XYZ file of C-alpha atoms in Angstrom:
375
model
C 59.612 135.641 168.234
C 62.859 137.496 167.566
C 64.849 134.254 167.657
C 62.509 132.660 165.085
C 62.811 135.725 162.876
C 66.604 135.659 163.207
C 66.585 131.971 162.273
C 64.613 132.683 159.113
C 66.955 135.554 158.221
C 69.942 133.272 158.848
C 68.575 130.670 156.439
C 68.050 133.346 153.791
C 71.670 134.388 154.371
C 72.749 130.776 153.842
C 70.815 130.674 150.563
C 72.608 133.797 149.347
C 75.982 132.510 150.553
C 75.495 129.107 148.937
C 74.486 130.736 145.645
C 77.552 133.001 145.691
C 79.777 130.024 146.550
C 78.402 128.034 143.620
C 78.888 131.020 141.301
C 82.448 131.349 142.570
C 83.068 127.652 141.869
C 81.709 128.010 138.339
C 83.735 131.180 137.796
C 86.835 129.409 139.069
C 86.318 126.691 136.450
C 85.993 129.306 133.706
C 89.210 130.992 134.904
C 91.282 127.883 134.392
C 93.515 129.506 131.764
C 94.137 132.593 133.902
C 95.028 130.552 136.951
C 97.264 128.258 134.905
C 99.128 131.306 133.594
C 99.589 132.591 137.134
C 101.080 129.261 138.188
C 103.302 129.178 135.153
C 104.624 132.607 136.170
C 105.527 131.275 139.614
C 102.408 131.667 141.757
C 101.895 128.825 144.209
C 98.643 127.207 145.274
C 98.571 129.343 148.427
C 98.959 132.500 146.333
C 96.023 131.524 144.117
C 93.895 130.625 147.139
C 94.670 133.974 148.794
C 93.693 135.787 145.607
C 90.312 134.086 145.420
C 89.640 134.505 149.144
C 90.476 138.216 148.855
C 88.104 138.582 145.910
C 85.319 136.826 147.827
C 86.081 138.879 150.929
C 85.756 142.176 149.053
C 82.567 140.943 147.404
C 81.186 140.122 150.883
C 82.179 143.565 152.176
C 80.385 145.260 149.285
C 77.281 143.142 149.938
C 77.457 143.782 153.676
C 77.911 147.513 153.122
C 74.880 147.571 150.827
C 72.891 145.707 153.490
C 73.895 148.186 156.203
C 72.989 151.112 153.928
C 69.589 149.557 153.218
C 69.047 148.891 156.935
C 69.900 152.504 157.769
C 67.480 153.776 155.141
C 64.668 151.491 156.300
C 65.233 152.173 160.010
C 65.154 155.882 159.272
C 61.738 155.506 157.650
C 60.290 153.118 160.250
C 59.529 155.666 163.012
C 57.378 157.643 160.564
C 55.377 154.467 159.849
C 54.719 153.614 163.512
C 51.330 154.371 165.111
C 51.049 157.715 166.839
C 50.536 155.923 170.158
C 54.168 154.723 170.118
C 56.144 157.038 172.424
C 58.898 159.102 170.815
C 61.406 157.459 173.163
C 60.594 154.040 171.705
C 60.684 155.315 168.107
C 64.061 156.922 168.790
C 65.476 153.537 169.768
C 65.157 152.228 166.206
C 68.342 152.610 164.205
C 71.693 151.151 163.152
C 73.901 151.429 166.241
C 77.454 150.373 167.032
C 76.600 146.807 168.157
C 74.515 146.304 165.004
C 77.393 147.476 162.814
C 79.846 145.222 164.685
C 77.531 142.244 164.270
C 77.060 142.987 160.557
C 80.812 143.333 160.039
C 81.564 140.086 161.859
C 78.883 138.217 159.950
C 80.088 139.661 156.644
C 83.693 138.609 157.283
C 82.640 135.137 158.468
C 80.347 134.581 155.466
C 82.969 135.847 153.021
C 85.651 133.533 154.389
C 83.364 130.520 154.809
C 81.883 130.560 151.326
C 85.200 131.427 149.665
C 86.995 128.448 151.169
C 85.775 125.658 148.885
C 86.079 127.623 145.607
C 89.567 128.777 146.602
C 90.746 125.272 147.520
C 89.432 123.816 144.285
C 90.832 126.564 142.059
C 94.186 126.428 143.845
C 94.778 122.783 142.881
C 97.513 122.441 140.258
C 96.088 121.669 136.803
C 99.279 120.419 135.279
C 100.033 121.823 131.863
C 98.931 125.250 130.711
C 97.068 123.758 127.764
C 95.157 121.494 130.080
C 94.073 124.526 132.054
C 92.918 126.159 128.852
C 90.796 123.130 128.018
C 89.289 122.889 131.532
C 86.163 124.770 130.572
C 85.203 122.640 127.671
C 85.425 118.902 128.287
C 82.959 116.425 129.693
C 84.365 116.883 133.207
C 83.773 120.636 133.094
C 80.195 120.208 131.896
C 79.496 117.642 134.615
C 80.852 120.002 137.235
C 78.741 122.913 136.036
C 75.617 120.729 135.850
C 76.323 119.427 139.327
C 76.735 122.954 140.647
C 73.368 123.993 139.226
C 71.636 120.942 140.750
C 73.304 121.496 144.121
C 72.443 125.203 144.080
C 68.762 124.588 143.330
C 68.494 121.728 145.862
C 70.191 123.658 148.669
C 68.184 126.796 147.971
C 64.949 124.808 148.020
C 65.766 123.166 151.361
C 66.764 126.462 152.962
C 63.745 128.236 151.496
C 61.406 125.600 152.951
C 63.187 125.952 156.295
C 62.727 129.733 156.216
C 59.040 129.295 155.408
C 58.570 126.904 158.331
C 60.278 129.314 160.713
C 58.050 132.159 159.542
C 55.030 129.906 159.967
C 56.169 129.130 163.523
C 56.507 132.874 164.111
C 52.932 133.357 162.896
C 51.715 130.597 165.231
C 53.604 132.223 168.105
C 51.962 135.590 167.448
C 48.509 133.970 167.232
C 48.828 131.868 170.408
C 46.152 132.455 173.045
C 48.041 134.187 175.865
C 45.024 134.374 178.141
C 45.166 138.178 178.047
C 45.062 140.982 175.479
C 48.140 143.203 175.547
C 47.107 145.287 172.542
C 47.671 148.951 173.334
C 48.883 148.205 176.883
C 52.148 149.687 178.134
C 53.915 148.554 181.297
C 56.432 150.398 183.458
C 58.005 149.106 186.643
C 58.505 151.759 189.313
C 61.321 150.878 191.683
C 61.804 152.728 194.956
C 64.744 152.508 197.346
C 64.272 150.425 200.454
C 62.517 152.361 203.188
C 61.052 154.952 200.814
C 57.641 154.701 202.529
C 56.939 154.964 206.204
C 53.727 152.968 206.085
C 51.431 150.934 203.891
C 49.136 153.959 203.624
C 51.969 156.095 202.213
C 52.927 153.314 199.811
C 49.372 152.992 198.477
C 48.941 156.778 198.337
C 51.969 157.050 196.047
C 50.545 154.562 193.566
C 47.100 156.174 193.809
C 48.731 159.425 192.728
C 50.421 157.692 189.797
C 47.123 156.102 188.722
C 45.263 159.413 188.965
C 47.870 161.154 186.809
C 47.681 158.401 184.214
C 43.892 158.333 184.119
C 43.855 162.108 183.690
C 45.749 161.728 180.396
C 43.453 161.742 177.322
C 45.556 158.945 175.778
C 44.927 156.530 178.675
C 41.557 154.821 178.876
C 42.340 152.683 181.926
C 45.283 151.922 184.211
C 46.099 149.311 186.820
C 48.789 148.166 189.238
C 50.302 144.743 189.669
C 53.199 143.037 191.346
C 53.837 140.900 188.255
C 53.141 141.559 184.586
C 52.701 138.608 182.204
C 55.802 137.620 180.199
C 57.965 140.042 182.201
C 60.437 137.355 183.319
C 59.562 137.957 186.975
C 57.811 135.779 189.513
C 56.813 135.814 193.164
C 55.657 132.520 194.607
C 53.939 131.307 197.764
C 52.732 127.952 199.007
C 48.968 127.477 198.917
C 46.776 125.330 201.192
C 42.958 125.030 200.930
C 41.073 125.197 204.213
C 39.529 121.762 203.566
C 42.934 120.085 203.091
C 45.435 118.980 205.754
C 47.653 121.855 206.926
C 51.054 120.629 205.706
C 53.220 123.623 204.709
C 56.204 121.498 203.696
C 54.101 119.533 201.212
C 51.973 122.413 199.889
C 52.385 123.297 196.182
C 53.910 126.608 195.184
C 51.850 129.037 193.070
C 52.391 132.437 191.483
C 51.430 135.217 193.882
C 50.313 138.510 192.354
C 49.108 141.778 193.882
C 46.704 143.599 191.554
C 44.408 146.610 191.605
C 40.693 146.471 190.774
C 41.085 147.326 187.064
C 43.924 144.863 186.360
C 41.713 142.308 184.613
C 39.940 144.966 182.517
C 43.219 146.542 181.381
C 44.562 143.193 180.169
C 41.223 141.987 178.828
C 41.234 138.904 181.075
C 37.710 137.425 181.066
C 35.975 136.482 184.293
C 34.930 132.808 184.284
C 33.187 132.644 187.681
C 32.294 134.955 190.535
C 33.346 138.604 190.532
C 36.438 140.737 190.086
C 37.940 142.918 192.806
C 36.089 146.129 193.680
C 35.573 148.602 196.511
C 34.423 145.779 198.797
C 38.004 144.468 198.928
C 39.454 147.406 200.828
C 41.918 147.382 203.685
C 40.263 145.957 206.803
C 37.560 144.092 204.856
C 37.412 140.259 204.733
C 40.446 139.034 202.791
C 39.682 138.083 199.182
C 41.550 136.191 196.479
C 41.010 135.376 192.807
C 42.441 132.200 191.320
C 42.904 130.788 187.848
C 40.934 127.871 186.435
C 43.879 125.498 186.834
C 43.988 125.996 190.586
C 40.200 125.673 190.831
C 40.249 122.362 188.954
C 43.175 121.057 190.987
C 41.675 121.711 194.419
C 37.939 121.436 193.700
C 37.449 119.367 190.513
C 33.876 119.578 189.245
C 32.876 121.874 192.121
C 32.254 125.588 192.471
C 35.337 127.211 194.060
C 33.546 130.493 194.884
C 33.348 130.922 198.650
C 36.112 128.404 199.368
C 39.027 129.517 201.524
C 42.761 129.209 200.930
C 45.884 130.501 202.595
C 48.910 131.713 200.683
C 51.024 131.221 203.789
C 50.918 134.935 204.616
C 51.783 135.187 208.304
C 49.529 137.221 210.551
C 52.366 138.031 212.953
C 56.102 138.495 212.686
C 56.761 134.815 212.054
C 57.903 134.230 208.470
C 57.228 130.488 208.643
C 53.886 129.875 210.350
C 53.340 126.371 211.636
C 49.634 126.378 212.471
C 46.385 127.320 210.666
C 45.635 130.119 213.141
C 48.991 131.799 212.356
C 48.200 132.476 208.668
C 45.763 134.679 206.789
C 42.845 132.855 205.156
C 41.341 134.340 202.017
C 37.963 133.683 200.394
C 37.853 132.889 196.677
C 35.664 135.514 194.981
C 36.476 134.932 191.286
C 38.063 132.606 188.727
C 39.955 133.702 185.582
C 41.740 131.783 182.778
C 45.285 130.519 183.107
C 47.736 133.043 181.646
C 50.972 132.284 179.838
C 53.117 134.078 182.379
C 56.638 132.713 181.796
C 56.712 132.064 178.045
C 54.342 131.696 175.102
C 55.234 128.056 174.445
C 53.637 126.698 177.626
C 50.845 127.578 180.082
C 51.751 129.318 183.302
C 52.011 127.828 186.724
C 48.781 128.211 188.696
C 48.285 131.779 189.869
C 46.556 133.549 192.735
C 45.605 137.243 192.716
C 45.370 139.355 195.868
C 43.845 142.885 196.036
C 46.678 145.389 196.360
C 44.803 147.083 199.234
C 44.758 143.799 201.137
C 48.460 143.085 200.633
C 49.779 142.010 204.005
C 53.282 143.186 204.887
C 53.923 144.443 201.338
C 54.622 148.085 202.139
C 57.383 149.436 199.887
C 57.182 146.635 197.309
C 57.825 147.916 193.803
C 54.801 147.572 191.541
C 54.259 147.620 187.782
C 51.988 150.261 186.290
C 49.868 149.139 183.328
C 48.271 151.758 181.080
C 45.841 150.984 178.263
């Protein structure tokens, strides 16, 4: 979304730059007498070009400075316009910082030099006699040039304006795309612990239970959940999956997204349940292993059939072997629910198939850093 917005802003910048360049060309034509006098007094073409580039450069600096001042004023007012639910830390991150100023300065200098080049080169060409320079604004050639500049300015502005509109339309489509979940009002924080921070799985789960209790005790939080992966977080954890009614061939098994989630994960993200049930107290440690899958996996393995009650393995070893070779060496999980396919990696394409495992039935996951989701 930010890249599309930057593209639209860049096209608007090109419109402004092209308009200024055309105005500079027209002004250069009207300054024919002045430039001819300068040459007659000994100024060379390079001197005239440097003069015009310097004028354009200072004009760009004034425009860039005005833009930075406007940005500072707007960014100062933005935090007061944000919803009260936005944390103060996030609101404090809005402002014109050093990198923004450096980018604005670089862009200003580049635009000033780029759009001054053609007017400067044209105006720096020798015009011959002084009288000819004085007549440069009046003849048929001058009128043709000015008419051509107007046509070119309108045509270029129209093309760039249409391009900006299309980019903004793409941005609107991107915002409206069905992500498979509802992130409105949901905040995510990843809690990372050093290796060996927990002595056991019980201590690991107790820590996150304490975090969840503290969050749920806050009047601003209606619901919270835990997960190994959050959608669109640029993280993934994958495992090979094999249905119990398919040949056990680990080397040929497809890889799927593997996610540990707490019972309220699907409610926090507004993920609808298509079949079966969501995780609940029945899926505790020591109970029969459960798994929820997305509709893509269900259609791939059991097309036209009900996947509820089917068994799969996510190649989780029961012992110390990290690469089990036989069906009795892996954990088999029963499918209890089906949810839609989420857009996990990016908004432009559906996610890989995904499997969800109850966090309390996570085998050999003690100490893994989880993401806390608060609605």
